[in-house]
């Protein structure tokens, strides 16, 4: 059942190229330069009339929501608010008829997310879901659904469900951008051409498995980790920290790199590994100066990047290099090292990777 893998989590990490390809299958209209979301159930007119989007989710799915805000605000220029479901449901959110609420849930059964859906619907808003489980409560009660086609996820720590959520969000952002007239066919094709290359690039990213395991060996005894990222990599820093906490029981925090000076820099000493997400984009130099700040205080820097050069080497203790894609899709690629680093540290520590203590796969009670 584990297909030769030692754990479901590892099997599911390695299934990502297939899961991403399945989530894209049939949804890209190359000739029209558009995307097709078969179960979205909202007409172009209804989608075009949306004035505000709320995205509501828990845990890893909430991290996907945070990436979604970047994608949708950038591509479709639609204001997006992101909430943790247990907060959203009790804060009397403002829902007008032109508000769309998007729930993100792998299982489709998370109690707080389902309650958030009912709250939005009860206030007269339209609701759609990004969901992995067919016919789950959240899928059934939503007006429309974008299914991720990750296949069953058994490991408690979410992996392939997360990256397929990211890809579903890219497709949804493209759809919104097209109906809002903010993207022409060529602009859409520019991104979908990169999307179709993603499964192959994730395969290449997985080839770094052994290099990541080496890094895991170096830092497996640390008692705390810091994960830093900027922009659309900040949610990936949060996700890296969550994966590590969940399965290795090591305390970890994710921070926007620019927040370091506002507090977390006080934690840095020679015992603190800092995982830095460093995509080759226009904030690269700022992130490199954050790395310098860590090293000046004897902290250890593990740079995770798609662009290796002397500047990175000079400012990092370890450098892990991954394939490049456009900036909007880099969060998908850099999720892979977050998953594998947590996985290898947990295995080295001998924890129960697939069934970590105190956690349930689906949180169906409050
Ligand atoms: C983390 C993890 C949890 C879930 C969260 C939401 O690895 O698995 O944080 O992401 O419980 O679950 P779903 O997406 O099923 O609503």
Short mmCIF file of C-alpha atoms and ligand atoms in Angstrom, two decimals:
data_model
loop_
_atom_site.label_atom_id
_atom_site.label_comp_id
_atom_site.label_asym_id
_atom_site.label_seq_id
_atom_site.Cartn_x
_atom_site.Cartn_y
_atom_site.Cartn_z
CA UNK A 1 0.00 0.00 0.00
CA UNK A 2 2.96 2.29 0.61
CA UNK A 3 4.23 1.34 -2.84
CA UNK A 4 7.71 0.51 -1.59
CA UNK A 5 8.10 3.75 0.36
CA UNK A 6 8.91 3.69 4.05
CA UNK A 7 6.07 6.04 4.94
CA UNK A 8 2.87 7.32 3.36
CA UNK A 9 4.22 10.82 3.74
CA UNK A 10 7.23 10.03 1.55
CA UNK A 11 5.06 8.26 -1.00
CA UNK A 12 2.77 11.28 -1.12
CA UNK A 13 5.69 13.70 -1.50
CA UNK A 14 6.87 11.63 -4.47
CA UNK A 15 3.38 11.50 -5.96
CA UNK A 16 3.35 15.25 -6.45
CA UNK A 17 4.38 15.30 -10.12
CA UNK A 18 1.44 13.01 -10.91
CA UNK A 19 -0.95 14.85 -8.55
CA UNK A 20 -0.11 18.23 -10.10
CA UNK A 21 -0.50 16.89 -13.63
CA UNK A 22 -3.92 15.45 -12.68
CA UNK A 23 -5.01 18.76 -11.14
CA UNK A 24 -4.13 20.52 -14.40
CA UNK A 25 -5.58 17.88 -16.72
CA UNK A 26 -8.35 19.16 -18.99
CA UNK A 27 -8.34 22.61 -17.42
CA UNK A 28 -6.02 24.54 -19.72
CA UNK A 29 -7.53 25.85 -22.95
CA UNK A 30 -4.38 26.47 -24.89
CA UNK A 31 -6.05 27.85 -28.04
CA UNK A 32 -8.33 30.29 -26.25
CA UNK A 33 -5.65 31.24 -23.74
CA UNK A 34 -8.06 30.49 -20.91
CA UNK A 35 -8.72 27.99 -18.17
CA UNK A 36 -11.76 25.80 -17.65
CA UNK A 37 -12.98 24.87 -14.18
CA UNK A 38 -15.65 22.28 -14.74
CA UNK A 39 -17.42 22.35 -11.35
CA UNK A 40 -17.03 26.01 -10.48
CA UNK A 41 -20.74 26.51 -11.24
CA UNK A 42 -20.50 30.31 -11.40
CA UNK A 43 -21.08 32.03 -14.73
CA UNK A 44 -18.47 34.46 -16.06
CA UNK A 45 -20.99 37.18 -15.31
CA UNK A 46 -21.33 36.12 -11.67
CA UNK A 47 -17.56 35.84 -11.30
CA UNK A 48 -17.08 39.23 -12.94
CA UNK A 49 -19.48 40.78 -10.44
CA UNK A 50 -17.47 39.72 -7.40
CA UNK A 51 -16.15 42.75 -5.50
CA UNK A 52 -14.32 41.00 -2.67
CA UNK A 53 -13.01 37.53 -1.99
CA UNK A 54 -12.68 35.92 1.44
CA UNK A 55 -10.53 32.82 1.68
CA UNK A 56 -11.15 30.67 4.74
CA UNK A 57 -9.20 27.57 5.84
CA UNK A 58 -7.22 25.89 8.64
CA UNK A 59 -3.62 24.75 9.01
CA UNK A 60 -1.77 23.91 5.82
CA UNK A 61 -4.82 24.85 3.75
CA UNK A 62 -4.66 28.30 5.36
CA UNK A 63 -1.06 28.59 4.13
CA UNK A 64 -2.33 27.86 0.62
CA UNK A 65 -4.91 30.61 1.16
CA UNK A 66 -2.14 33.09 1.99
CA UNK A 67 -0.38 32.26 -1.29
CA UNK A 68 -3.76 32.58 -3.02
CA UNK A 69 -4.06 36.18 -1.85
CA UNK A 70 -0.82 37.06 -3.65
CA UNK A 71 -1.92 35.30 -6.83
CA UNK A 72 -5.44 36.70 -6.99
CA UNK A 73 -4.61 40.26 -6.02
CA UNK A 74 -1.71 40.34 -8.47
CA UNK A 75 -3.33 38.68 -11.47
CA UNK A 76 -7.00 39.64 -11.02
CA UNK A 77 -6.67 42.83 -8.91
CA UNK A 78 -9.49 41.59 -6.70
CA UNK A 79 -9.22 42.45 -2.97
CA UNK A 80 -8.70 39.27 -0.95
CA UNK A 81 -9.04 38.76 2.78
CA UNK A 82 -7.66 35.57 4.32
CA UNK A 83 -9.00 34.11 7.55
CA UNK A 84 -8.33 31.13 9.77
CA UNK A 85 -11.71 29.38 9.83
CA UNK A 86 -12.03 29.26 13.63
CA UNK A 87 -11.64 33.05 13.66
CA UNK A 88 -13.80 33.80 10.63
CA UNK A 89 -16.81 31.92 11.94
CA UNK A 90 -16.98 33.97 15.14
CA UNK A 91 -16.01 37.44 13.99
CA UNK A 92 -19.26 38.37 12.29
CA UNK A 93 -17.56 38.78 8.89
CA UNK A 94 -18.90 41.31 6.41
CA UNK A 95 -20.60 39.39 3.61
CA UNK A 96 -22.47 41.35 0.94
CA UNK A 97 -24.13 39.83 -2.14
CA UNK A 98 -21.01 40.65 -4.17
CA UNK A 99 -18.68 38.91 -1.70
CA UNK A 100 -17.39 35.49 -2.73
CA UNK A 101 -16.07 33.16 -0.03
CA UNK A 102 -13.57 30.45 -0.98
CA UNK A 103 -13.07 27.56 1.42
CA UNK A 104 -9.92 25.49 1.10
CA UNK A 105 -9.94 22.02 2.62
CA UNK A 106 -8.22 18.79 1.71
CA UNK A 107 -10.70 16.59 3.59
CA UNK A 108 -13.79 18.70 3.06
CA UNK A 109 -14.80 17.79 6.62
CA UNK A 110 -12.93 20.26 8.83
CA UNK A 111 -15.50 21.48 11.38
CA UNK A 112 -14.41 25.13 11.53
CA UNK A 113 -14.09 25.44 7.75
CA UNK A 114 -17.54 23.94 7.28
CA UNK A 115 -18.92 26.37 9.88
CA UNK A 116 -17.25 29.24 8.00
CA UNK A 117 -18.95 28.09 4.81
CA UNK A 118 -22.34 28.05 6.54
CA UNK A 119 -21.69 31.48 8.04
CA UNK A 120 -20.93 32.99 4.61
CA UNK A 121 -23.83 31.22 2.94
CA UNK A 122 -26.20 32.17 5.76
CA UNK A 123 -25.36 35.81 5.15
CA UNK A 124 -26.33 35.50 1.51
CA UNK A 125 -22.86 35.19 -0.02
CA UNK A 126 -21.76 32.84 -2.77
CA UNK A 127 -19.35 30.11 -1.69
CA UNK A 128 -16.92 27.94 -3.62
CA UNK A 129 -14.43 25.38 -2.36
CA UNK A 130 -11.04 24.01 -3.28
CA UNK A 131 -11.33 20.47 -2.02
CA UNK A 132 -9.68 17.08 -2.47
CA UNK A 133 -12.49 14.77 -1.42
CA UNK A 134 -15.41 14.21 -3.75
CA UNK A 135 -18.80 14.52 -2.14
CA UNK A 136 -17.40 15.68 1.20
CA UNK A 137 -19.53 18.04 3.33
CA UNK A 138 -17.71 21.17 2.16
CA UNK A 139 -17.87 20.11 -1.49
CA UNK A 140 -21.58 19.32 -1.19
CA UNK A 141 -22.60 22.51 0.56
CA UNK A 142 -20.61 24.88 -1.68
CA UNK A 143 -22.19 26.47 -4.75
CA UNK A 144 -19.16 25.42 -6.78
CA UNK A 145 -16.00 23.35 -6.36
CA UNK A 146 -12.52 23.23 -7.80
CA UNK A 147 -11.33 19.71 -7.04
CA UNK A 148 -7.68 19.07 -6.46
CA UNK A 149 -6.86 15.66 -7.89
CA UNK A 150 -4.20 14.73 -5.36
CA UNK A 151 -5.75 11.32 -4.66
CA UNK A 152 -6.17 10.02 -1.10
CA UNK A 153 -3.77 11.57 1.40
CA UNK A 154 -3.06 9.19 4.29
CA UNK A 155 -0.08 10.78 6.05
CA UNK A 156 -1.33 13.20 8.68
CA UNK A 157 1.08 15.90 7.49
CA UNK A 158 -0.37 17.38 4.34
CA UNK A 159 1.96 17.41 1.32
CA UNK A 160 0.51 16.69 -2.12
CA UNK A 161 -2.81 18.21 -1.02
CA UNK A 162 -1.01 21.49 -0.38
CA UNK A 163 0.82 21.76 -3.71
CA UNK A 164 -2.29 20.82 -5.64
CA UNK A 165 -4.20 23.51 -3.73
CA UNK A 166 -1.56 26.01 -4.87
CA UNK A 167 -2.04 24.96 -8.49
CA UNK A 168 -5.85 25.12 -8.15
CA UNK A 169 -5.43 28.67 -6.82
CA UNK A 170 -3.31 29.62 -9.85
CA UNK A 171 -6.06 28.30 -12.14
CA UNK A 172 -8.72 30.20 -10.18
CA UNK A 173 -6.65 33.41 -10.26
CA UNK A 174 -6.27 33.04 -14.04
CA UNK A 175 -10.01 32.49 -14.45
CA UNK A 176 -10.79 35.61 -12.39
CA UNK A 177 -8.18 37.65 -14.26
CA UNK A 178 -9.66 36.60 -17.62
CA UNK A 179 -13.29 37.41 -16.69
CA UNK A 180 -12.24 40.72 -15.16
CA UNK A 181 -10.49 41.65 -18.39
CA UNK A 182 -7.09 42.00 -16.72
CA UNK A 183 -5.33 39.30 -18.66
CA UNK A 184 -5.41 38.60 -22.40
CA UNK A 185 -5.05 35.19 -24.01
CA UNK A 186 -1.29 35.57 -24.40
CA UNK A 187 -0.87 36.63 -20.81
CA UNK A 188 -2.81 33.59 -19.68
CA UNK A 189 -0.79 31.27 -21.92
CA UNK A 190 2.45 32.66 -20.49
CA UNK A 191 1.47 31.27 -17.10
CA UNK A 192 -0.22 28.06 -18.27
CA UNK A 193 2.89 27.22 -20.33
CA UNK A 194 4.86 27.32 -17.07
CA UNK A 195 2.16 25.36 -15.24
CA UNK A 196 2.43 22.41 -17.60
CA UNK A 197 6.19 22.26 -17.02
CA UNK A 198 5.70 22.12 -13.26
CA UNK A 199 5.31 18.33 -12.80
CA UNK A 200 8.65 17.73 -14.53
CA UNK A 201 10.31 20.44 -12.41
CA UNK A 202 8.94 18.88 -9.23
CA UNK A 203 10.54 15.60 -10.34
CA UNK A 204 13.82 17.46 -10.65
CA UNK A 205 13.31 19.04 -7.22
CA UNK A 206 12.85 15.56 -5.74
CA UNK A 207 16.32 14.66 -7.00
CA UNK A 208 17.67 16.87 -4.19
CA UNK A 209 16.34 14.37 -1.64
CA UNK A 210 19.77 13.14 -0.56
CA UNK A 211 21.23 16.62 -0.29
CA UNK A 212 18.28 17.56 1.93
CA UNK A 213 18.81 14.46 4.06
CA UNK A 214 22.42 15.57 4.61
CA UNK A 215 21.20 18.92 5.88
CA UNK A 216 18.69 17.12 8.11
CA UNK A 217 21.55 15.15 9.68
CA UNK A 218 23.44 18.35 10.49
CA UNK A 219 20.56 20.00 12.30
CA UNK A 220 18.41 17.16 13.67
CA UNK A 221 19.41 17.96 17.25
CA UNK A 222 18.50 21.64 17.17
CA UNK A 223 15.75 22.57 19.60
CA UNK A 224 14.36 25.44 17.50
CA UNK A 225 14.26 26.44 13.85
CA UNK A 226 13.40 29.70 12.16
CA UNK A 227 12.00 29.81 8.61
CA UNK A 228 12.16 33.08 6.69
CA UNK A 229 10.59 34.16 3.41
CA UNK A 230 9.26 37.29 1.76
CA UNK A 231 6.17 37.87 -0.35
CA UNK A 232 4.64 34.67 -1.66
CA UNK A 233 7.39 32.68 0.08
CA UNK A 234 6.35 33.86 3.53
CA UNK A 235 3.45 31.36 3.59
CA UNK A 236 5.92 28.66 2.48
CA UNK A 237 8.10 29.58 5.47
CA UNK A 238 5.03 29.10 7.69
CA UNK A 239 4.35 25.77 6.01
CA UNK A 240 7.96 24.61 6.45
CA UNK A 241 7.80 25.45 10.15
CA UNK A 242 4.44 23.70 10.57
CA UNK A 243 5.67 20.52 8.84
CA UNK A 244 8.71 20.41 11.13
CA UNK A 245 6.66 20.99 14.30
CA UNK A 246 4.06 18.40 13.40
CA UNK A 247 6.27 15.44 12.64
CA UNK A 248 9.60 16.06 14.41
CA UNK A 249 8.21 17.92 17.48
CA UNK A 250 10.94 20.53 17.09
CA UNK A 251 9.79 24.06 17.81
CA UNK A 252 9.83 26.14 14.64
CA UNK A 253 8.53 29.52 13.58
CA UNK A 254 7.94 31.04 10.19
CA UNK A 255 8.43 34.77 9.78
CA UNK A 256 8.42 37.32 6.98
CA UNK A 257 12.15 37.95 6.59
CA UNK A 258 11.64 41.70 6.94
CA UNK A 259 10.16 41.24 10.43
CA UNK A 260 13.41 39.87 11.88
CA UNK A 261 14.50 43.17 13.38
CA UNK A 262 11.14 43.53 15.11
CA UNK A 263 11.75 40.66 17.49
CA UNK A 264 12.89 37.25 16.29
CA UNK A 265 16.48 38.40 15.75
CA UNK A 266 16.83 38.19 19.54
CA UNK A 267 16.59 34.40 19.25
CA UNK A 268 19.61 34.05 17.01
CA UNK A 269 22.71 32.35 18.34
CA UNK A 270 25.02 29.57 17.15
CA UNK A 271 22.37 26.95 17.94
CA UNK A 272 19.66 28.33 15.70
CA UNK A 273 19.29 26.98 12.17
CA UNK A 274 17.50 29.45 9.90
CA UNK A 275 15.93 28.12 6.71
CA UNK A 276 15.80 30.95 4.18
CA UNK A 277 13.59 30.83 1.10
CA UNK A 278 15.50 32.68 -1.59
CA UNK A 279 13.83 32.74 -4.99
CA UNK A 280 15.59 34.67 -7.73
CA UNK A 281 13.21 37.64 -7.74
CA UNK A 282 13.31 41.35 -6.99
CA UNK A 283 13.49 40.88 -3.23
CA UNK A 284 16.52 38.60 -3.47
CA UNK A 285 18.99 41.20 -2.28
CA UNK A 286 16.84 42.06 0.71
CA UNK A 287 16.65 38.41 1.68
CA UNK A 288 20.42 38.09 1.31
CA UNK A 289 20.86 40.98 3.74
CA UNK A 290 18.58 39.12 6.16
CA UNK A 291 20.93 36.14 5.80
CA UNK A 292 23.87 38.40 6.63
CA UNK A 293 22.06 39.58 9.75
CA UNK A 294 21.62 35.97 10.87
CA UNK A 295 25.24 35.05 10.21
CA UNK A 296 26.54 38.18 11.95
CA UNK A 297 24.96 36.72 15.10
CA UNK A 298 26.45 33.25 14.51
CA UNK A 299 23.15 31.74 13.36
CA UNK A 300 23.26 28.99 10.74
CA UNK A 301 21.76 29.72 7.33
CA UNK A 302 20.28 27.04 5.10
CA UNK A 303 19.49 28.79 1.82
CA UNK A 304 16.82 27.24 -0.38
CA UNK A 305 17.05 28.81 -3.81
CA UNK A 306 16.72 28.48 -7.58
CA UNK A 307 19.82 30.53 -8.27
CA UNK A 308 23.22 29.52 -7.02
CA UNK A 309 25.99 32.09 -7.11
CA UNK A 310 28.93 33.26 -4.95
CA UNK A 311 26.74 35.82 -3.20
CA UNK A 312 24.52 33.03 -1.81
CA UNK A 313 27.46 30.74 -1.06
CA UNK A 314 29.20 33.54 0.89
CA UNK A 315 26.18 34.14 3.04
CA UNK A 316 24.94 30.62 3.75
CA UNK A 317 26.18 27.54 5.59
CA UNK A 318 24.32 25.20 3.25
CA UNK A 319 22.76 25.89 -0.12
CA UNK A 320 20.05 23.73 -1.67
CA UNK A 321 19.32 24.48 -5.32
CA UNK A 322 16.02 23.84 -7.12
CA UNK A 323 14.62 24.38 -10.62
CA UNK A 324 13.39 27.83 -11.59
CA UNK A 325 9.99 28.86 -12.83
CA UNK A 326 8.07 32.13 -12.90
CA UNK A 327 7.72 33.88 -9.55
CA UNK A 328 4.02 33.01 -9.20
CA UNK A 329 4.83 29.29 -9.27
CA UNK A 330 8.02 29.28 -7.19
CA UNK A 331 6.05 28.57 -3.97
CA UNK A 332 5.09 25.17 -5.43
CA UNK A 333 8.71 24.24 -6.12
CA UNK A 334 10.11 25.45 -2.81
CA UNK A 335 7.41 23.53 -0.89
CA UNK A 336 9.23 20.31 -1.77
CA UNK A 337 12.36 21.01 0.31
CA UNK A 338 10.14 22.14 3.20
CA UNK A 339 8.43 18.74 3.16
CA UNK A 340 11.59 16.67 2.72
CA UNK A 341 13.58 18.52 5.38
CA UNK A 342 10.85 17.92 7.97
CA UNK A 343 10.47 14.32 6.81
CA UNK A 344 14.15 13.45 7.13
CA UNK A 345 14.56 15.14 10.50
CA UNK A 346 11.54 13.22 11.81
CA UNK A 347 12.84 9.91 10.47
CA UNK A 348 16.27 10.54 12.01
CA UNK A 349 14.64 11.35 15.33
CA UNK A 350 12.53 8.21 15.10
CA UNK A 351 9.09 9.79 15.47
CA UNK A 352 5.91 8.31 14.04
CA UNK A 353 5.94 10.24 10.78
CA UNK A 354 2.56 9.19 9.41
CA UNK A 355 0.72 9.34 12.75
CA UNK A 356 2.33 12.10 14.81
CA UNK A 357 1.27 12.37 18.43
CA UNK A 358 -1.85 14.35 19.33
CA UNK A 359 -2.86 14.93 15.70
CA UNK A 360 -5.79 13.68 13.63
CA UNK A 361 -5.94 13.69 9.84
CA UNK A 362 -9.31 15.35 9.77
CA UNK A 363 -10.45 17.72 12.54
CA UNK A 364 -14.20 17.18 12.51
CA UNK A 365 -14.83 18.69 15.94
CA UNK A 366 -14.16 22.24 17.10
C1 LIG B 1 -0.97 20.01 8.35
C2 LIG B 1 -2.32 19.52 8.30
C3 LIG B 1 -3.43 20.32 8.94
C4 LIG B 1 -4.58 20.48 7.92
C5 LIG B 1 -5.77 21.18 8.57
C6 LIG B 1 -6.88 21.45 7.58
O1 LIG B 1 -0.05 19.14 7.78
O2 LIG B 1 -2.56 18.50 7.72
O3 LIG B 1 -2.96 21.56 9.37
O4 LIG B 1 -4.10 21.21 6.84
O5 LIG B 1 -6.26 20.40 9.63
O6 LIG B 1 -7.37 20.27 7.02
P1 LIG B 1 -8.25 20.28 5.74
O7 LIG B 1 -7.44 20.82 4.62
O8 LIG B 1 -8.66 18.84 5.53
O9 LIG B 1 -9.44 21.17 6.01
#
